[in-house]
C-alpha positions as a Python dict, from the first residue, in 0.01 Angstrom:
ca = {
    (1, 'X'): (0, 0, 0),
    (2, 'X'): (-111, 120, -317),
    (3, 'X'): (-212, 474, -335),
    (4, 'X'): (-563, 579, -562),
    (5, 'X'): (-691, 917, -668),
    (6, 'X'): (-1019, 874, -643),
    (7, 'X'): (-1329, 1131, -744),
    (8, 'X'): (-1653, 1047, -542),
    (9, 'X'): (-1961, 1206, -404),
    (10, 'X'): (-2068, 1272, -57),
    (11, 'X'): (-2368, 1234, 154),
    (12, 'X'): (-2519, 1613, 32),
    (13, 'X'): (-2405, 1501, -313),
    (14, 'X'): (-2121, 1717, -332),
    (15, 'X'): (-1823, 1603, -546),
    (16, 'X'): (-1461, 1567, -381),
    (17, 'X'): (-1124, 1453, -447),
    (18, 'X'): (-878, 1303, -272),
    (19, 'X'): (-591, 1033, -240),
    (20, 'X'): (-602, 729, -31),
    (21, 'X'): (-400, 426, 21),
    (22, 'X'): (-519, 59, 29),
    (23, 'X'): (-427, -301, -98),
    (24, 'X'): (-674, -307, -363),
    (25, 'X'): (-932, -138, -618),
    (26, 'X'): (-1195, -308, -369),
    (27, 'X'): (-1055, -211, -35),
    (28, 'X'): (-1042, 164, -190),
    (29, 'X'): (-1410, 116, -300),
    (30, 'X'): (-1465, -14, 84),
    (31, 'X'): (-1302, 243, 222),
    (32, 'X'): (-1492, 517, 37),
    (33, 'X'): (-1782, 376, 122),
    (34, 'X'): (-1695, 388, 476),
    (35, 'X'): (-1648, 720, 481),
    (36, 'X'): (-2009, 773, 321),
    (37, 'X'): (-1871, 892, -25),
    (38, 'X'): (-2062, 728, -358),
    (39, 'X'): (-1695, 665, -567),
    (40, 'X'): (-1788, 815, -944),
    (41, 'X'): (-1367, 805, -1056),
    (42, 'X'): (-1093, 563, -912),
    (43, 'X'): (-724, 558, -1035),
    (44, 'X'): (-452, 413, -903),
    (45, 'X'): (-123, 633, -921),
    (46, 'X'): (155, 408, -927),
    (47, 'X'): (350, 359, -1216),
    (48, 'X'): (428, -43, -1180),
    (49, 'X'): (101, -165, -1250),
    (50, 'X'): (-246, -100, -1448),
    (51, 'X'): (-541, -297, -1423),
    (52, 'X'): (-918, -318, -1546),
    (53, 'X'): (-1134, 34, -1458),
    (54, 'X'): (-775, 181, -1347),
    (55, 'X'): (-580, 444, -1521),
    (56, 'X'): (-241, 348, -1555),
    (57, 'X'): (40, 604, -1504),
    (58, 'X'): (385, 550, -1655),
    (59, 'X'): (647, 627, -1482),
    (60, 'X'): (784, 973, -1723),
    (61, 'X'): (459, 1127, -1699),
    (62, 'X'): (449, 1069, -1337),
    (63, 'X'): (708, 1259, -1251),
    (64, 'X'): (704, 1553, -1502),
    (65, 'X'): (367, 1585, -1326),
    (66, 'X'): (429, 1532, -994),
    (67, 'X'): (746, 1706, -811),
    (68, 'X'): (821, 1837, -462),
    (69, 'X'): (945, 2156, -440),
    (70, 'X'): (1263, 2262, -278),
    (71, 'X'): (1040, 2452, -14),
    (72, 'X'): (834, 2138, 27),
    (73, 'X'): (1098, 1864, 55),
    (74, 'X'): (1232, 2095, 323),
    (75, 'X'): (895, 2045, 488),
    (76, 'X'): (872, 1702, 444),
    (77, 'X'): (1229, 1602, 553),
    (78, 'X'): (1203, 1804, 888),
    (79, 'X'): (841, 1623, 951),
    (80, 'X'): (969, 1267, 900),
    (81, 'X'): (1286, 1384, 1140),
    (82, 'X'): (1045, 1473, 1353),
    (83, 'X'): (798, 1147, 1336),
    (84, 'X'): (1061, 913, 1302),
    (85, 'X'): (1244, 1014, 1619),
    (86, 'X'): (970, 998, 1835),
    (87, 'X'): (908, 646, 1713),
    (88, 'X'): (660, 641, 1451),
    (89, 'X'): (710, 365, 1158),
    (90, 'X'): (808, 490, 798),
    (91, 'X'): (524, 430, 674),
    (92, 'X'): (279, 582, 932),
    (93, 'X'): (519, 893, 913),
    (94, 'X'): (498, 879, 523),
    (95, 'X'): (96, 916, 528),
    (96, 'X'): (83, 1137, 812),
    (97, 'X'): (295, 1370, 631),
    (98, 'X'): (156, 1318, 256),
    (99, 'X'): (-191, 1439, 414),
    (100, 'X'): (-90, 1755, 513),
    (101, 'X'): (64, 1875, 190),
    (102, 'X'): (-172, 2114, -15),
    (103, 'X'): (-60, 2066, -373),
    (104, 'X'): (-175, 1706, -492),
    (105, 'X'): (112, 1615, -700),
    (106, 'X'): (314, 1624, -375),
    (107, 'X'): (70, 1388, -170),
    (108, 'X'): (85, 1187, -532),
    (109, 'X'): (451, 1157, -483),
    (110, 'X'): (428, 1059, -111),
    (111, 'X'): (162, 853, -125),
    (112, 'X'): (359, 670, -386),
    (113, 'X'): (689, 605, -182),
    (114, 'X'): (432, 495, 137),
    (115, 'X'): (309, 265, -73),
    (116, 'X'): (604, 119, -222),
    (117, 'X'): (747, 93, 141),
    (118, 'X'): (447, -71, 290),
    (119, 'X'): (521, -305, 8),
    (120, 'X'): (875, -426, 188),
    (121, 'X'): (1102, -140, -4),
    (122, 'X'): (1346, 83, 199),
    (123, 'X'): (1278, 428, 174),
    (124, 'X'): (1566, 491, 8),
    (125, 'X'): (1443, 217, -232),
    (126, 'X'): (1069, 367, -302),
    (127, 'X'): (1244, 743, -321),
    (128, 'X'): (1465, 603, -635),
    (129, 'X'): (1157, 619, -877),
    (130, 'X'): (1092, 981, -772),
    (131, 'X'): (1425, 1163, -872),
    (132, 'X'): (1282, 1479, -951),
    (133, 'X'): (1203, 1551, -600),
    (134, 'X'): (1445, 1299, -403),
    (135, 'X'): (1842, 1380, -536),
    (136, 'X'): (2081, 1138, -577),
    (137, 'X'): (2250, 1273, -251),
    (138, 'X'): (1956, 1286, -61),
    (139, 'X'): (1847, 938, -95),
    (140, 'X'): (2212, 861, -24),
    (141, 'X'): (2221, 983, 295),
    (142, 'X'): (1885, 815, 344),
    (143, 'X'): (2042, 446, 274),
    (144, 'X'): (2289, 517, 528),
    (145, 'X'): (2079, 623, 760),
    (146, 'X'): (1888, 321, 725),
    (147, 'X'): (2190, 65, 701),
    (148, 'X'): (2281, 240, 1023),
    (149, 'X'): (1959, 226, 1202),
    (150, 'X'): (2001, 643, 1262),
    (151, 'X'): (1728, 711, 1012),
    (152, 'X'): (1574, 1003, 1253),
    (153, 'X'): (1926, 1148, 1294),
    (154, 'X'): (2019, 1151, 937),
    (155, 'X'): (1699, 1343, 866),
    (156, 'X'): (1713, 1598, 1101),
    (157, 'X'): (2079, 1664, 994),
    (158, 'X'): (1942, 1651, 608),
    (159, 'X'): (1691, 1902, 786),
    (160, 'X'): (1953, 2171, 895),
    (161, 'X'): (2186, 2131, 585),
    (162, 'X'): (1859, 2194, 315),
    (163, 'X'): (1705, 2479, 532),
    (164, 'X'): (2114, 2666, 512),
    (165, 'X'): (2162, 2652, 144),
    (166, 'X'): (1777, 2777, 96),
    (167, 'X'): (1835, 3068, 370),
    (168, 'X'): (2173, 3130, 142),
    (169, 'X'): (1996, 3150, -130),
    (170, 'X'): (1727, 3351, -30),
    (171, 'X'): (1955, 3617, 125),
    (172, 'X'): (2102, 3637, -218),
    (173, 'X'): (1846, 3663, -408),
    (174, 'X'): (1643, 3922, -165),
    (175, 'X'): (2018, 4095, -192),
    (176, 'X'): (2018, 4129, -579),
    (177, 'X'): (1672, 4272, -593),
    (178, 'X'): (1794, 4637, -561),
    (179, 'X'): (2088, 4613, -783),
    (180, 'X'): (1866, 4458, -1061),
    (181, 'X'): (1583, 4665, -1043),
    (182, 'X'): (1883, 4991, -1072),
    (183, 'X'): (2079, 4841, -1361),
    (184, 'X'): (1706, 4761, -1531),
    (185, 'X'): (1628, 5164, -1461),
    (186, 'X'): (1972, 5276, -1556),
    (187, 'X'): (1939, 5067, -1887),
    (188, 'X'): (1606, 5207, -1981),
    (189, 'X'): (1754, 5572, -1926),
    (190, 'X'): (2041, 5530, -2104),
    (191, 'X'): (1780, 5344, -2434),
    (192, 'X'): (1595, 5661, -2367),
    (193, 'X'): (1865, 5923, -2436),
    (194, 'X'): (2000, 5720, -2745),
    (195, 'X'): (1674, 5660, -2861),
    (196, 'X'): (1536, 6005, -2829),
    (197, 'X'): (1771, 6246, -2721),
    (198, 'X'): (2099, 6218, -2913),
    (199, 'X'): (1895, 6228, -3277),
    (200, 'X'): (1733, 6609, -3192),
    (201, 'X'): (2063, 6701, -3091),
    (202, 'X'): (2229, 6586, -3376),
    (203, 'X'): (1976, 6736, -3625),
    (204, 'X'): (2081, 7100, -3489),
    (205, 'X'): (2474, 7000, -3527),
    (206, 'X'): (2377, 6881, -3911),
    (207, 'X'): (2211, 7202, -3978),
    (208, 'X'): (2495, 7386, -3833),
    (209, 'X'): (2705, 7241, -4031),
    (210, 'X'): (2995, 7171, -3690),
    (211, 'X'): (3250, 6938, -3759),
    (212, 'X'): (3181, 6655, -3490),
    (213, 'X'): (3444, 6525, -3230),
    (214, 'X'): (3453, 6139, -3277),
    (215, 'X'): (3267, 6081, -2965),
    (216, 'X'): (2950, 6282, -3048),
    (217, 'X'): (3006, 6086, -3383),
    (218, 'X'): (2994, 5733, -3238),
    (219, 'X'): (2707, 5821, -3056),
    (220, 'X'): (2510, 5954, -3328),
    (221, 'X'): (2568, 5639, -3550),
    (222, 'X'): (2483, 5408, -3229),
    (223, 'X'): (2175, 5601, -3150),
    (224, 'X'): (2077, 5570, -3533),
    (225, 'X'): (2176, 5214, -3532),
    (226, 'X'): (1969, 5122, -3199),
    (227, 'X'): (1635, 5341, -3390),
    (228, 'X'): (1674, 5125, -3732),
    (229, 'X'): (1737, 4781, -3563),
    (230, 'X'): (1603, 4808, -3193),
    (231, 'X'): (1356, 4474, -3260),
    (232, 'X'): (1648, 4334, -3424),
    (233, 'X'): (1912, 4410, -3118),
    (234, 'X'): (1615, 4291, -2886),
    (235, 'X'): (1567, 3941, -3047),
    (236, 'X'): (1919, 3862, -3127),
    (237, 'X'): (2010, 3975, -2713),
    (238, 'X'): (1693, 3704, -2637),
    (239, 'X'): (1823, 3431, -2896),
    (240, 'X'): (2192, 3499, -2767),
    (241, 'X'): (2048, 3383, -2407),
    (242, 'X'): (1850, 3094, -2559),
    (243, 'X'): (2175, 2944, -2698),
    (244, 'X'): (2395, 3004, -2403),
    (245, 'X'): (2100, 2795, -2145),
    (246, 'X'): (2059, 2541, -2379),
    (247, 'X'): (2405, 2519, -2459),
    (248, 'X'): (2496, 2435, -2061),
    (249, 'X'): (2259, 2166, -2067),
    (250, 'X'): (2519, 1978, -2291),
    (251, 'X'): (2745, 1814, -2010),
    (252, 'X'): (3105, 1890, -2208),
    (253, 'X'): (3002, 2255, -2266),
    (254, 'X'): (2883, 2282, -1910),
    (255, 'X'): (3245, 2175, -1809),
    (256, 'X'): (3399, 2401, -2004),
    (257, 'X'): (3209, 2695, -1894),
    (258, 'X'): (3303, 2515, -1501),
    (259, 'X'): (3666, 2534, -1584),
    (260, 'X'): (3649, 2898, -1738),
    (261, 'X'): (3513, 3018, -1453),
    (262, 'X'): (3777, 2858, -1231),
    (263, 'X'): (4028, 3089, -1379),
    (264, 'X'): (3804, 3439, -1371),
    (265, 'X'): (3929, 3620, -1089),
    (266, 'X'): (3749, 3607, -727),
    (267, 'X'): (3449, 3405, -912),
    (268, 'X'): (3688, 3120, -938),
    (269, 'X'): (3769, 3107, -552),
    (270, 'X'): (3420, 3191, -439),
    (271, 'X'): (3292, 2875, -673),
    (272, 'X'): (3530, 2633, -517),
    (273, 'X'): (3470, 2743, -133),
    (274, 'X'): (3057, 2678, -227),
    (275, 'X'): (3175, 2319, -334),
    (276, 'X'): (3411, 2255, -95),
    (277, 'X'): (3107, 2378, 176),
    (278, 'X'): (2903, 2152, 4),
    (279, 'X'): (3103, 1858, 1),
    (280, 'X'): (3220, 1845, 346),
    (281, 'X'): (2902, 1899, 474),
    (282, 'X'): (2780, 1621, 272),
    (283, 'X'): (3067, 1384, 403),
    (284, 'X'): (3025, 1513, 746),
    (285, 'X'): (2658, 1365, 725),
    (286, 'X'): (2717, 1034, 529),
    (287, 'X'): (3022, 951, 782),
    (288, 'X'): (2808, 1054, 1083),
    (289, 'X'): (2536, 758, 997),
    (290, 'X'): (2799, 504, 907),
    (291, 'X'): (2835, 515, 557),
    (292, 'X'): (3182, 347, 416),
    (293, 'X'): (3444, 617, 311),
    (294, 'X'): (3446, 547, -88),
    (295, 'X'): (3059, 541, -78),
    (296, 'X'): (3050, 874, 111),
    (297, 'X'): (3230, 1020, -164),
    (298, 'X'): (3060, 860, -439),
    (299, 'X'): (2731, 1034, -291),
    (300, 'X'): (2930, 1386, -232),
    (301, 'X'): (3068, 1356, -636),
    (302, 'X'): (2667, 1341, -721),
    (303, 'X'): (2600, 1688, -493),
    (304, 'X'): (2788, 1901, -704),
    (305, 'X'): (2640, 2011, -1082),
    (306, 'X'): (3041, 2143, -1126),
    (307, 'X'): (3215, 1896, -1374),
    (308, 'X'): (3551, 1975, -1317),
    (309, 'X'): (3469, 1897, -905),
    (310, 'X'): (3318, 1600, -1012),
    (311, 'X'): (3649, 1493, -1219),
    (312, 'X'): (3864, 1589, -911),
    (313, 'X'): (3647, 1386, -660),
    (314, 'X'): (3601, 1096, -906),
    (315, 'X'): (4036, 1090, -889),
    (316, 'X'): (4011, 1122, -501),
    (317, 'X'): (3805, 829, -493),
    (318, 'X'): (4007, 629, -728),
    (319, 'X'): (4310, 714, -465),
    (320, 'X'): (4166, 607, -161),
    (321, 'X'): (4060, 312, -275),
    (322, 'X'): (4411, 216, -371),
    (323, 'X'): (4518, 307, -2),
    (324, 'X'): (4595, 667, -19),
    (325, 'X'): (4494, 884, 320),
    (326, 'X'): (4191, 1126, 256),
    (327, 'X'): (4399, 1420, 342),
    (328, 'X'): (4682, 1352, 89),
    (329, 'X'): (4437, 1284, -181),
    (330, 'X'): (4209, 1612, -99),
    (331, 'X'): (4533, 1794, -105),
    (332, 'X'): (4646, 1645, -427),
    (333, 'X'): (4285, 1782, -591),
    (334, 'X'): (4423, 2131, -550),
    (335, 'X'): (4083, 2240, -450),
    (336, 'X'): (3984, 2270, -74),
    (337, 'X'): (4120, 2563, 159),
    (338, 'X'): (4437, 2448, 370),
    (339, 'X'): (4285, 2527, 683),
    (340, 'X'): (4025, 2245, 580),
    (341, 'X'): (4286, 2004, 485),
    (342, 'X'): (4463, 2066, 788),
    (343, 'X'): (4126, 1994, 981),
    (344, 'X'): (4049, 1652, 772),
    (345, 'X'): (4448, 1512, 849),
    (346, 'X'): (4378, 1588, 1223),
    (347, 'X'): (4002, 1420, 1172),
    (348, 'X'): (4202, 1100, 1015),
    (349, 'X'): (4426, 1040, 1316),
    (350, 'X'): (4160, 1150, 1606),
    (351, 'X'): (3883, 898, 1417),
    (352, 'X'): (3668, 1223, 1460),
    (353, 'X'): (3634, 1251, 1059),
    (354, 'X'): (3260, 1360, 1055),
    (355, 'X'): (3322, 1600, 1321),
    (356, 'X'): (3643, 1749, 1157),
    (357, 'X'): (3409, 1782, 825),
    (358, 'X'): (3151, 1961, 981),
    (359, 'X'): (3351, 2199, 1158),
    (360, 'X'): (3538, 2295, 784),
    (361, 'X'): (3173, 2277, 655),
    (362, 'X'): (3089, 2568, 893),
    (363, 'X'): (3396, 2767, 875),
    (364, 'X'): (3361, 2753, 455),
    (365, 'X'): (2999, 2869, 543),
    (366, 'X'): (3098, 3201, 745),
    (367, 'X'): (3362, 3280, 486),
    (368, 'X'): (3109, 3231, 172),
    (369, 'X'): (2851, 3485, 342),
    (370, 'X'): (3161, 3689, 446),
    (371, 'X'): (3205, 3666, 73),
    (372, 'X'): (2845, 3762, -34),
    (373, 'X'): (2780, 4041, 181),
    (374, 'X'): (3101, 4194, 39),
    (375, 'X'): (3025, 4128, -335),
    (376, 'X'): (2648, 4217, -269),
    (377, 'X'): (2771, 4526, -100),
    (378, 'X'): (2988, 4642, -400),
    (379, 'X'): (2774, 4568, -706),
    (380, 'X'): (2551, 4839, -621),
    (381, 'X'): (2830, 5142, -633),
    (382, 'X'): (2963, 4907, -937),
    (383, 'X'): (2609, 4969, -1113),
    (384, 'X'): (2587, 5302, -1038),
    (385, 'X'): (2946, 5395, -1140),
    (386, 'X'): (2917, 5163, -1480),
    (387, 'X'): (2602, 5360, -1586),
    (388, 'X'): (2728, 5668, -1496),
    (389, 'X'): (3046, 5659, -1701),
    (390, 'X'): (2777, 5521, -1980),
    (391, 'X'): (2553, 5858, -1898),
    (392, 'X'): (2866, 6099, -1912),
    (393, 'X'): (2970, 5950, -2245),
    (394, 'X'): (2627, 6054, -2396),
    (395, 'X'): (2648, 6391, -2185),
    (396, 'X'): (3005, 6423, -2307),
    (397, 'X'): (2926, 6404, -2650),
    (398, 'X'): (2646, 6655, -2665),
    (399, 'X'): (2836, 6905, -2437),
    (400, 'X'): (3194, 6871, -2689),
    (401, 'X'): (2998, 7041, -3003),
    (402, 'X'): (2832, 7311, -2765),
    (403, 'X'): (3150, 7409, -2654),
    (404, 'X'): (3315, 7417, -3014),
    (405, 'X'): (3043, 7620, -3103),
    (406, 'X'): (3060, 7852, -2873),
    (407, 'X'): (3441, 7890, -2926),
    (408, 'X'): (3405, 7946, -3295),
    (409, 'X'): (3117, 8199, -3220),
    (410, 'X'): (3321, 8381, -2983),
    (411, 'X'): (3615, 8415, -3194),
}
């Protein structure tokens, strides 16, 4: 059914607002009226059809307007895992669900795919017009779910794989907190000295007339540099950023930057063991409700933002469907850990595939946050011991005329 936003009055003539579904403006008005509200607004949200004394709502605006959060597609996946497996229909589940969200661009968005399913579309189907809150890989696994009849199981797996990469990235983010907040401290100390600092000391070594050791010299010009042109250093830094994001949003740039950091040291190993996590976890799931092998990996390709993954999956694909084994054609990306290949080649012969991917999907996952505790554990010292060489620079350069002073006093 239809869904329609509707503004009305109630029986102490109080105005509310609200979303509910029915087949028509007229059973809307009906079922307003059964609930004893006096309808003053009525709009149907769906973008595939506008009508007399409706607003229409193209499809664009929709869903710039209307998005689930990660945090709330979380919610909703695990309460349709939940619904569906204890029998309730897709639809029922879908309204249930859409009525206890609190932001009304999500119950627009879920009241939107109920309707389009009540209508005879698959879910997978009625998610396609949302893809702003329903990825191409989610609503993958969804169709295989369905063409498997393990709709409930795929969801509760979708569940458990959303709810680890948001716990990863909270624990990363909660992690970096510290080290930002003391590299945003150290910063401001070190603009401080510069700024106010190294000037008064270098009016007393002008006055003295001391010839100046090339540090205390570089210093002195920075400081007077960073006092002439600090709004200019500031704006260029901020227009320097602006370029770089937007310049990642252009797909050939973003696969350069991709390949660079393949090649940086440590960042270029820890990047492919988050893909490789990703994509067997991914396969492990598609496999597990029945989804053909090429298809599976067409869905994992769309799971990864990394171009140069994407290239090495789309060649992996284009090998097994002229015959090749998975495992030779994984191990020809030069990409996945061996232990994982070794696990996918044993998979292959047991006819335990999704297990074997799952199993490398959790391994990856203890040696990623093996991997981030470490590098979360060293940036701090890092910080501290990059500002403080910074800090005994400045130091250094003050102390080196003192001393030369002293010395040609003394002698």
């Amino acid at each position: 059914m239809p869904a329609f936003e509707y503004e009305a009055l109630d029986a102490a003539g109080a105005k509310t607002k609200g979303l509910l579904s029915a087949d028509s403006d007229v059973g809307a008005r009906r079922e307003l009226r059964r609930r004893k509200l006096t309808p003053l607004k009525l709009n149907r949200v769906d973008e595939r059809r506008s009508g007399e004394g409706a607003k229409s709502v193209n499809l664009a605006g929709l869903l710039s307007q209307a998005k689930l959060s990660e945090k709330e597609l979380m919610g909703v996946t695990r309460q349709l895992s939940t619904l569906i497996n204890a029998g309730m229909p897709v639809e029922e589940a879908l309204g249930m669900v859409s009525g206890q969200m609190d932001r009304p661009n999500a119950r627009k968005v879920l009241m939107n795919v109920r309707g389009r399913v009540s209508e005879g579309e698959r879910l997978s189907e009625a998610m396609g017009g949302y893809e702003a809150s329903f990825p191409g890989v989610y609503r993958a696994m969804i169709s295989a779910g369905e063409g498997t009849g393990g709709l409930g199981a795929v969801l509760d797996r979708l569940s458990d794989y959303l709810e680890k990469a948001a716990a990863l990235r909270q624990r990363i983010q909660v992690a970096l907190i510290y080290p930002c907040v003391l590299g945003v401290v150290a910063l401001l100390v070190v603009s401080a000295l510069l700024v106010f600092v190294v000037p008064r000391i270098a009016e007393q070594f002008t006055t003295l007339g001391v010839d100046l050791p090339g540090i205390t010299q570089f210093m002195i010009a920075l400081s007077g540099f960073m006092q002439a042109h600090w709004s200019l250093v500031g704006g260029g830094l901020l227009v320097l950023i602006l370029i770089f994001i937007l310049a990642l949003r252009r797909p050939a740039i973003k696969k350069r930057m991709d390949g660079f950091v393949q090649h940086i040291p440590g960042f270029g190993g820890f990047s492919r063991k988050i893909e490789s996590a990703r994509f067997a976890r991914t396969m492990a799931i598609l496999i597990n409700a029945g989804a053909v092998l090429p298809d599976a990996l067409r869905a994992a390709r769309r799971a990864s933002a990394n171009g140069v993954f994407q290239d090495r999956i789309a060649k992996i694909i284009n090998e097994v469907e002229t015959g090749r084994a998975l495992s030779d054609a994984l191990k020809g990306a030069k990409w996945f850990p061996p232990l994982m290949l070794y696990m996918i080649a044993a998979g292959e012969r047991s006819g335990r595939l999704d297990e074997m991917f799952e199993k490398s999907a959790d391994h990856i996952d203890n040696e990623v946050d093996s991997a981030v505790s470490v590098g979360l554990s060293l940036l701090e010292p890092g910080i501290i011991v990059i500002m403080g060489g910074v800090v005994a620079m400045i130091v250094l350069s003050i102390l080196l005329p003192i001393l030369k002073l002293n010395s040609l006093v003394l002698g």
